[in-house]
Short mmCIF file of C-alpha atoms and ligand atoms in Angstrom, two decimals:
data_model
loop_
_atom_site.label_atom_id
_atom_site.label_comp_id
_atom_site.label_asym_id
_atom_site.label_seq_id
_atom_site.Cartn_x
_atom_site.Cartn_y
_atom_site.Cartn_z
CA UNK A 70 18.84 7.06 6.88
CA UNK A 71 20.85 8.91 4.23
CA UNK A 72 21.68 6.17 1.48
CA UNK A 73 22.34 5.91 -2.23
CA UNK A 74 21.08 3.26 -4.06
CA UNK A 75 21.28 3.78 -7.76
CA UNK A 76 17.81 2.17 -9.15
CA UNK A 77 15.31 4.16 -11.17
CA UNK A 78 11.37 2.79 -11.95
CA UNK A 79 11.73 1.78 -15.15
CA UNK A 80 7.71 0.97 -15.31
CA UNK A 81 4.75 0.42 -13.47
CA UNK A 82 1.57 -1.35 -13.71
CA UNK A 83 -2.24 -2.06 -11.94
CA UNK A 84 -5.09 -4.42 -11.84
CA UNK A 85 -8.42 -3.71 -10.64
CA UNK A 86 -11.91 -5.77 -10.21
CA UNK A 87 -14.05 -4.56 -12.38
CA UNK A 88 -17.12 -4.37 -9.09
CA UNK A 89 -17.42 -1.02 -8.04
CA UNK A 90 -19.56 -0.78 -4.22
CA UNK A 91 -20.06 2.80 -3.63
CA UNK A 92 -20.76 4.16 0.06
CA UNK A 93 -24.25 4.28 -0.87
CA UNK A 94 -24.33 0.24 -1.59
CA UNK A 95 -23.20 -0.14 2.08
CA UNK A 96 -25.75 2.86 3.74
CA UNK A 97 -28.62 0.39 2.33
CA UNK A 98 -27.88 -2.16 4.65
CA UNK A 99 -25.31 -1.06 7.49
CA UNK A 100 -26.37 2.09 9.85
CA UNK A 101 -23.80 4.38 8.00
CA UNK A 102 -24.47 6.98 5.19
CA UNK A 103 -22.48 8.19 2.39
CA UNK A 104 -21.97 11.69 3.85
CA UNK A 105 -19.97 9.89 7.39
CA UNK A 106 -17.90 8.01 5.28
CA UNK A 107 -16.35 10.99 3.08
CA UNK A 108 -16.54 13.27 5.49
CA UNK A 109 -14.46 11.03 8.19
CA UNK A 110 -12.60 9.15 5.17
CA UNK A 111 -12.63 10.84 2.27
CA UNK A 112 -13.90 7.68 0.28
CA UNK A 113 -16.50 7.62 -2.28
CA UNK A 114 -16.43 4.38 -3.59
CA UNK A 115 -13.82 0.88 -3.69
CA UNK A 116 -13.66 -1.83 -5.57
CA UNK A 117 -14.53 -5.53 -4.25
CA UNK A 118 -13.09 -8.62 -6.55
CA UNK A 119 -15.87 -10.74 -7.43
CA UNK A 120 -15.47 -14.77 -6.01
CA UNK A 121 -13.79 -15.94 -9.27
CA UNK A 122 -11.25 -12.65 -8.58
CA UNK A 123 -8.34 -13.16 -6.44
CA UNK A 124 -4.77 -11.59 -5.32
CA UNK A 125 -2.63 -14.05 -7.67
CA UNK A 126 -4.96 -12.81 -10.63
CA UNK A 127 -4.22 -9.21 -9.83
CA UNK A 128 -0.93 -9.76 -8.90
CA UNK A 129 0.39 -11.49 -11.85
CA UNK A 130 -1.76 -8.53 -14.53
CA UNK A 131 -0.63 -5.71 -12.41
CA UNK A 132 3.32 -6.92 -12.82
CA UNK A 133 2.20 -7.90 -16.74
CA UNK A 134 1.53 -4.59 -17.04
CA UNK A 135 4.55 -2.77 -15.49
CA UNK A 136 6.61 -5.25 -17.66
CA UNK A 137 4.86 -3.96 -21.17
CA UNK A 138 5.71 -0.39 -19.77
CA UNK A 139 9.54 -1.06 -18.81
CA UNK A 140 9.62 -2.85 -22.20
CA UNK A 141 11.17 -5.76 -20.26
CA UNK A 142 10.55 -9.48 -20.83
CA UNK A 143 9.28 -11.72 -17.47
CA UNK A 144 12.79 -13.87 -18.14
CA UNK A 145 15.16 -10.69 -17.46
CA UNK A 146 13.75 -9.88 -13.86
CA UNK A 147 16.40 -11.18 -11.09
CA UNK A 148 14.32 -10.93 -8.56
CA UNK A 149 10.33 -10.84 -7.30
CA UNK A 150 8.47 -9.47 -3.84
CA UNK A 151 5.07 -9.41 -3.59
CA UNK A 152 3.84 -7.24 -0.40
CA UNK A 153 0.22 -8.59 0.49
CA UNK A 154 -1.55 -9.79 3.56
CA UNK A 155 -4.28 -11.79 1.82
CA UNK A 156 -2.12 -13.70 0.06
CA UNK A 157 -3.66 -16.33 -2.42
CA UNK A 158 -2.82 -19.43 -0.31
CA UNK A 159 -1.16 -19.63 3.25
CA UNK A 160 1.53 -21.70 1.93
CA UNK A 161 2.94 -21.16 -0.69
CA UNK A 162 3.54 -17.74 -1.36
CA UNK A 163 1.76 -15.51 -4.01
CA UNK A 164 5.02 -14.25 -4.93
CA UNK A 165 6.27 -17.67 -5.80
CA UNK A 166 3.13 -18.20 -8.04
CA UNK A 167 3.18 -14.88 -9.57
CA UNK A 168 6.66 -16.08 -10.50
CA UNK A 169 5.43 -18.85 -12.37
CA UNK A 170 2.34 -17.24 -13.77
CA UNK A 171 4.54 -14.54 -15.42
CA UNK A 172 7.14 -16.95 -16.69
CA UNK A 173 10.32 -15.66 -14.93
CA UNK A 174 13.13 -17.87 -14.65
CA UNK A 175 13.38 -19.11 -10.83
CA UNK A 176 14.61 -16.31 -9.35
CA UNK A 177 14.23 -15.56 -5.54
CA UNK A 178 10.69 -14.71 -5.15
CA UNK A 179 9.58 -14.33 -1.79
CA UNK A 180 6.54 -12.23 0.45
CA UNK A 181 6.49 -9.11 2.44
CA UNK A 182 4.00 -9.46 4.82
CA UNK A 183 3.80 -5.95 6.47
CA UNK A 184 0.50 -4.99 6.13
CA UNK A 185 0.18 -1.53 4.21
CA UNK A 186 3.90 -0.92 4.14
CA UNK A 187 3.99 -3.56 2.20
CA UNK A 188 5.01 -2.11 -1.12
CA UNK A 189 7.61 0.42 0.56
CA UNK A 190 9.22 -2.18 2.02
CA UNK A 191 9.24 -4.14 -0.65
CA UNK A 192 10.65 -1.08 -3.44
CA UNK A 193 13.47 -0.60 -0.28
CA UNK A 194 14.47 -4.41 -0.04
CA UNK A 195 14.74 -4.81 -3.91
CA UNK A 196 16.59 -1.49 -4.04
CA UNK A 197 19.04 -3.03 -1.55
CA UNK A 198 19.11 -6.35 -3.79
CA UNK A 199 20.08 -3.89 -6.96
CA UNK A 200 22.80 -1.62 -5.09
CA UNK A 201 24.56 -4.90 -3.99
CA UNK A 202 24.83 -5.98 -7.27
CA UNK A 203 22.53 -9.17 -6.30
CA UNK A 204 20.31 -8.28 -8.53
CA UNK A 205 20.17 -5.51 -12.41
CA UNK A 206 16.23 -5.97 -12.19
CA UNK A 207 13.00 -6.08 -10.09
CA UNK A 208 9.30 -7.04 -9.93
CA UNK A 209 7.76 -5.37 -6.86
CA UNK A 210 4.30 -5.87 -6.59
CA UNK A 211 1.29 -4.97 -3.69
CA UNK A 212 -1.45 -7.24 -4.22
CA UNK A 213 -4.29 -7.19 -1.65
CA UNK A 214 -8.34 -8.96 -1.74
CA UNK A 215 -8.85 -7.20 1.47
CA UNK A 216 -12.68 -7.98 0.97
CA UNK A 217 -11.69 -11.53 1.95
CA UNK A 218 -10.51 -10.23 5.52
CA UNK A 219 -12.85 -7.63 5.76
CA UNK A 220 -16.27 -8.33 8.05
CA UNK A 221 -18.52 -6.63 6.02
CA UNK A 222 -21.24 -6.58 9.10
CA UNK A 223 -18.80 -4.21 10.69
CA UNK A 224 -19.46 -0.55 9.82
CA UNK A 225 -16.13 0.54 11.42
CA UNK A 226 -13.69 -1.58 9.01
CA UNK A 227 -16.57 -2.58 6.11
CA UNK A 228 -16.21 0.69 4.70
CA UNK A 229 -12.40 1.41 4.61
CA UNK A 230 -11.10 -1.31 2.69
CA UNK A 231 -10.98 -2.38 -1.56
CA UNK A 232 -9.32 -4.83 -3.88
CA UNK A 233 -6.84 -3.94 -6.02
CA UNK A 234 -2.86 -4.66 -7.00
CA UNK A 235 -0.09 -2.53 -8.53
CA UNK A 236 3.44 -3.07 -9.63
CA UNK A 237 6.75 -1.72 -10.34
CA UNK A 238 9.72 -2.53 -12.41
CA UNK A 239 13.04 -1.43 -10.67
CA UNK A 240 16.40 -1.74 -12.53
CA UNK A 241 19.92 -0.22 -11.83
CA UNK A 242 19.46 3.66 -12.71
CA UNK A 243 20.87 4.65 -16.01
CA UNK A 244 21.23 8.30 -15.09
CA UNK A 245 23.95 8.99 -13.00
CA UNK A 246 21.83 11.30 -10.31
CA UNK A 247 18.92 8.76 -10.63
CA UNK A 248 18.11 6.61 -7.20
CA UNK A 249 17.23 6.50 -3.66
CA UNK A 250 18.52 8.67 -1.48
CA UNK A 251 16.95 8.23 1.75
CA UNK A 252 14.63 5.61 3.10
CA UNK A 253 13.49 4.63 6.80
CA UNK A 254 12.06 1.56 8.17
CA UNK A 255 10.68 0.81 11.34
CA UNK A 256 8.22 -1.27 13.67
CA UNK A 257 6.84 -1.29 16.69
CA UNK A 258 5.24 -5.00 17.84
CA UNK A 259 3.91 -3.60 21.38
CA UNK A 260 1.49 -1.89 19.04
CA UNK A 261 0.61 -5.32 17.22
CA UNK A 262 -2.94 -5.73 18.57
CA UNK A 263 -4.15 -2.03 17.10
CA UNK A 264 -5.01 -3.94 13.42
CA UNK A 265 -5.11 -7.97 13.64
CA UNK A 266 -6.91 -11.00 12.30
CA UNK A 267 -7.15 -12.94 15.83
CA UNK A 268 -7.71 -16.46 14.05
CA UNK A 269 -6.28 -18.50 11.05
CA UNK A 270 -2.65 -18.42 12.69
CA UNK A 271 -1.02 -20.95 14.94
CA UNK A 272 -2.55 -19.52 17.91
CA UNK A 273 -5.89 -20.23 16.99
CA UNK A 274 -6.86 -22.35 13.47
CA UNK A 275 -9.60 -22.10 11.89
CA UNK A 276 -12.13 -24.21 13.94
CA UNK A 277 -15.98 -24.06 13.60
CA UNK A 278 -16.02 -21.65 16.95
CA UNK A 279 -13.33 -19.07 15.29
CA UNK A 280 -15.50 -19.22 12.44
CA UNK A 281 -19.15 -18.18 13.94
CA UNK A 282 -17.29 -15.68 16.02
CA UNK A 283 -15.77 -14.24 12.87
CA UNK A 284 -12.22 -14.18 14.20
CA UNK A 285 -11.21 -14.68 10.72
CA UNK A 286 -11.82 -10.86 9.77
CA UNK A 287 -9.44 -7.76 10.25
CA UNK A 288 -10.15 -5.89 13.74
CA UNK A 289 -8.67 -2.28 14.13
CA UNK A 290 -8.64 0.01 16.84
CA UNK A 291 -9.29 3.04 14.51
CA UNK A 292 -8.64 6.23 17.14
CA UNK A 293 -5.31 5.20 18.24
CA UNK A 294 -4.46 3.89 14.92
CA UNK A 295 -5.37 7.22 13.29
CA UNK A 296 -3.68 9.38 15.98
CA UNK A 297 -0.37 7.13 15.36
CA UNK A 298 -0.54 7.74 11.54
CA UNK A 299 -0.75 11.46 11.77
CA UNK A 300 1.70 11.65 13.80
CA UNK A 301 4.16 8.79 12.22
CA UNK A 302 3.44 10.36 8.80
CA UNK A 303 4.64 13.97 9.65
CA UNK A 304 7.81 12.76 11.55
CA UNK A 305 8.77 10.16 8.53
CA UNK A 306 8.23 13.18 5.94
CA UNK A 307 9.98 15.25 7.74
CA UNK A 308 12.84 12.98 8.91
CA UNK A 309 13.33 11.54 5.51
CA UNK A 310 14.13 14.88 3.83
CA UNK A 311 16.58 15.68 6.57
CA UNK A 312 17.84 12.59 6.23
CA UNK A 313 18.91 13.33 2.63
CA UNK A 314 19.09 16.95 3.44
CA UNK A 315 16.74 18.31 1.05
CA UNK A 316 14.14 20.91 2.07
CA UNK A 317 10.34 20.68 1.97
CA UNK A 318 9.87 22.78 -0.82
CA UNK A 319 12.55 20.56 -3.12
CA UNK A 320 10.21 17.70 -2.38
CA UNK A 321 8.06 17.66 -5.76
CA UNK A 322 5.46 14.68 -4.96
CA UNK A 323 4.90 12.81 -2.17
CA UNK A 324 3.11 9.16 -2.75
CA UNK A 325 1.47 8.32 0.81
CA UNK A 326 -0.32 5.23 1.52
CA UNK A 327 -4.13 6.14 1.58
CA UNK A 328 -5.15 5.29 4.86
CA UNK A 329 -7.99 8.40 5.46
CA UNK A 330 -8.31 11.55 3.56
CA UNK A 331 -7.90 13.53 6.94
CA UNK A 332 -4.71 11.48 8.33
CA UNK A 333 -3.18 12.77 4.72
CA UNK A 334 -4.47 15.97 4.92
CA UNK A 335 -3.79 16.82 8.62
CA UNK A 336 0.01 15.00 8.20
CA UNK A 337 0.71 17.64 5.28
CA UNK A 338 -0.81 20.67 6.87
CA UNK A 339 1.20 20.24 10.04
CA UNK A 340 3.92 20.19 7.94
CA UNK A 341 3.35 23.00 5.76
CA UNK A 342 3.54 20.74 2.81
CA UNK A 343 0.50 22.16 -0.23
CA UNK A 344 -1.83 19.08 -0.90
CA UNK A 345 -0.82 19.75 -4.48
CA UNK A 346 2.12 17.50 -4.06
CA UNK A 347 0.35 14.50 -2.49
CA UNK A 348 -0.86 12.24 -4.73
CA UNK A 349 -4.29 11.19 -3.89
CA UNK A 350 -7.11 8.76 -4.69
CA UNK A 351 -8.78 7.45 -2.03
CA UNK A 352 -11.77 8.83 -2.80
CA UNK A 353 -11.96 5.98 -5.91
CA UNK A 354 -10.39 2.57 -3.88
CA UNK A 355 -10.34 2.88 -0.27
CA UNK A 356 -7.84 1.59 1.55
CA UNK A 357 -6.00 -1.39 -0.68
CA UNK A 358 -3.38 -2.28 1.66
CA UNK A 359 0.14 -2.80 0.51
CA UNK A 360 -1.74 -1.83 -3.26
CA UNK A 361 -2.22 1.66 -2.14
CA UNK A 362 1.20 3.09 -2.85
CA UNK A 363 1.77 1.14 -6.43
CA UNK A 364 -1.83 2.14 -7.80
CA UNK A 365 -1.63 5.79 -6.55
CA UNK A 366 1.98 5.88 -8.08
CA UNK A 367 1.31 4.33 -11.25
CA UNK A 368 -1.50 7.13 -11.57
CA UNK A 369 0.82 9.66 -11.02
CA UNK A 370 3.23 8.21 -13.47
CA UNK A 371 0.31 7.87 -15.80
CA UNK A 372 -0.63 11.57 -15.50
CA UNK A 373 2.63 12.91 -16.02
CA UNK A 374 3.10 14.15 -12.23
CA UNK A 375 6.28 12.52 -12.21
CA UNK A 376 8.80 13.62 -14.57
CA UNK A 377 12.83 13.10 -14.79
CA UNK A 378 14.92 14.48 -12.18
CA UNK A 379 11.97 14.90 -9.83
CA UNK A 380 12.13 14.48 -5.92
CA UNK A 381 9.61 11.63 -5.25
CA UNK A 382 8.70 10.27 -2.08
CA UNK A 383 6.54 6.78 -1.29
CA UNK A 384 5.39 6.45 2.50
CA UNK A 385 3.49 4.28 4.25
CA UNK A 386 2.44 3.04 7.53
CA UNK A 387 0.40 -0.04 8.65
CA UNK A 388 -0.59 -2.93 10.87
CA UNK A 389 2.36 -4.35 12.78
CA UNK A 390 2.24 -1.45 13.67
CA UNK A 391 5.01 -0.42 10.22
CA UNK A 392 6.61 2.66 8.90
CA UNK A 393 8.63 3.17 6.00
CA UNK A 394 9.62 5.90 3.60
CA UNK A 395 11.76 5.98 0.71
CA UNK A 396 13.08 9.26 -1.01
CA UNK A 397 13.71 9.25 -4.91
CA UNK A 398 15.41 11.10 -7.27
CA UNK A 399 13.59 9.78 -10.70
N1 COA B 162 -20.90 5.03 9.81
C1 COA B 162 -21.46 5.74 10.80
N2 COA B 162 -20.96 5.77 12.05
C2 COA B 162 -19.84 5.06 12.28
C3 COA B 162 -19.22 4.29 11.29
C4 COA B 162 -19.79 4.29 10.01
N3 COA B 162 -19.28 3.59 8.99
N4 COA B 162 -18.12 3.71 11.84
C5 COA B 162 -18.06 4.09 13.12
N5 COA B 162 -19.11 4.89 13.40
C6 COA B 162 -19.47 5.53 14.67
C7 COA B 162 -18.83 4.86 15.85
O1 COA B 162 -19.62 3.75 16.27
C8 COA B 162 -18.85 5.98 16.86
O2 COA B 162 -20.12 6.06 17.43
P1 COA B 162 -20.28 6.43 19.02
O3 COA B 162 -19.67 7.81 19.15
O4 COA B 162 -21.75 6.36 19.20
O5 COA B 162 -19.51 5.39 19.75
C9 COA B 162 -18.63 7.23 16.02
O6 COA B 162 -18.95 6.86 14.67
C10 COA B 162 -17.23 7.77 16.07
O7 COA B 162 -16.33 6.68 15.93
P2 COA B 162 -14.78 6.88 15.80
O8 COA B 162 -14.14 5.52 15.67
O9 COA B 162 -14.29 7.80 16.86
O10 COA B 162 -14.74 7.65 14.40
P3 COA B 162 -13.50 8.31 13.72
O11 COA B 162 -13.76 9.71 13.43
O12 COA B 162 -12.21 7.95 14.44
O13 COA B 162 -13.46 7.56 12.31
C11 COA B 162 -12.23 5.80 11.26
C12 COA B 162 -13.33 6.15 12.25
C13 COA B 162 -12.09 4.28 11.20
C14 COA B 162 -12.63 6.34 9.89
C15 COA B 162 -10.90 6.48 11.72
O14 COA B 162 -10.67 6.18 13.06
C16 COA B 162 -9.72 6.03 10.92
O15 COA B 162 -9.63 6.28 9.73
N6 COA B 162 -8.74 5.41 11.61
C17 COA B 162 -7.55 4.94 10.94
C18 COA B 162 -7.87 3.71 10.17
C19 COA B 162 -6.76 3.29 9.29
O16 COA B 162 -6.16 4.10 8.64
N7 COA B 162 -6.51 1.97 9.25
C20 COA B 162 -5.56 1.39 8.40
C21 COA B 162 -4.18 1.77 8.82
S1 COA B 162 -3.10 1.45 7.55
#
């Protein structure tokens, strides 16, 4: 949808574990080899928080960071969403004790629990919140210990995912052309069983017979999820930018979730859009969930791939199934 919502990132911000596990640390004792994995994946190597690591830790130094880079203290943010599915406790939310751990005042502070979209949604909600006037400032934040989901006796999900969190600081935009001008969000729930956790919820708590028959970990039906995100990915590009009626070759970096090397790869090609532009560094952390976006965009912030005036767009798709897109003039 064509909007405009005035916000510009005034900063951004990540936390990693320190553990590196390469592909080769997983070919020693699963049947896989470091050669399937990058060649089907494009991963080399993730990072795995260590047991006294966790997604409040990351959380609260990734969104310590983007506050030292917006210059902006914890008590001026209006408003905090943390996207994460492994959130520190079930109840309450991480967002609520990121709140705290930061020293904001008490400010709405709630979860976005939409899988890798997480952060997407998240930047698109707060924008929302800003535009309305509800709120002048933001903490969005993707925080994700997917190693605590992940069944690491599984070679078909074992490999894919890492540990990490990364922030932004949103605030209303001080340049007049600055803000969103086109995001989409979307769902479909007769898709919910392609990526799930079967145990844990209401349906089935945690009992000693979920737990030997590890119903606690993520399962994934990885064919049809990867055939929807190729496809989902190259309609939302291309949809967003008509959308806001700008044309592929205006577009000056595209942020995608990083899902698989080849669902990134084969999106852009089938557009016709040069890899150049796509930020990517999946090679480096895997799949970090609703992290992906924020650490691959504070990179690219980092690196000076993202400069004033630029056309910048964040996608990302995920368990739910989830889409979402968000197109930004910077
Ligand atoms: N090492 C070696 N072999 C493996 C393996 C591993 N780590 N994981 C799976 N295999 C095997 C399978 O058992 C299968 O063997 P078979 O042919 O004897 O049955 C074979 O490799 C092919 O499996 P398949 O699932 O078709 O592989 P793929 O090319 O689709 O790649 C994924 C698997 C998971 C990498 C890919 O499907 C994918 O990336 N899907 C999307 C996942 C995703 O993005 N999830 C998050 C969404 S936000």
């Amino acid at each position: 949808m064509k909007v405009h919502w005035p916000v510009e990132i005034a900063g951004t911000g990540v936390a990693l574990p320190s553990r590196v596990v390469t592909n080769n640390d997983f070919a020693s004792r699963l049947e896989t080899t470091d050669e399937w994995i990058h060649q089907r994946t494009g991963i080399r190597e993730r990072r795995i928080a260590e047991p006294h690591e966790s997604t409040l830790g990351l959380g609260t130094a990734a969104c310590a960071s983007a506050l030292r880079a917006a210059n902006t203290e914890a008590s001026e943010i209006d408003l905090l969403i943390c996207g994460t599915i492994t959130p520190e406790h079930t109840l309450p939310t991480t967002s609520c004790q990121i709140q705290a751990a930061l020293g904001c005042r008490h400010i709405p502070a709630f979860d976005q629990v939409s899988a890798c979209t997480g952060f997407v949604w998240s930047v698109a909600t707060a924008a929302q919140y800003i535009a309305s006037g509800f709120a002048k400032t933001a903490l969005v934040v993707g925080a994700e210990c997917m190693s605590r989901i992940t069944d690491m006796e599984d070679r078909g999900t074992a490999i894919l995912f890492g540990d990490a969190a990364g922030a932004a600081v949103l605030r209303k935009a001080t340049h007049p052309d600055s803000g969103i001008l086109a995001a989409r969000m979307g769902a479909d729930g007769g898709q919910a069983l392609a990526i799930w956790v079967p145990a844990g919820g209401a349906k089935e708590p945690a009992s000693t017979r979920t737990v030997n028959e590890r119903l606690h970990y993520l399962r994934m039906n990885g064919r049809e999820v990867y055939k929807f995100a190729v496809s989902k990915m190259q309609e939302l590009m291309k949809g967003t930018l008509d959308d806001a009626g700008v044309k592929l070759d205006e577009l000056s970096l595209v942020v995608p979730h990083q899902s698989n090397q080849r669902i990134i790869e084969s999106a852009c090609d089938k557009l016709g859009l040069p890899t150049s532009k796509v930020v990517v560094n999946i090679d480096r952390f895997g799949n970090t969930s609703a992290a992906s976006v924020p650490v691959a965009l504070h990179e690219a912030m980092s690196a000076g791939r993202i400069r004033r005036g630029d056309l910048v767009m964040l996608i990302a798709f995920g368990a739910g199934l989830t889409w979402g897109s968000v197109l930004l003039r910077v």
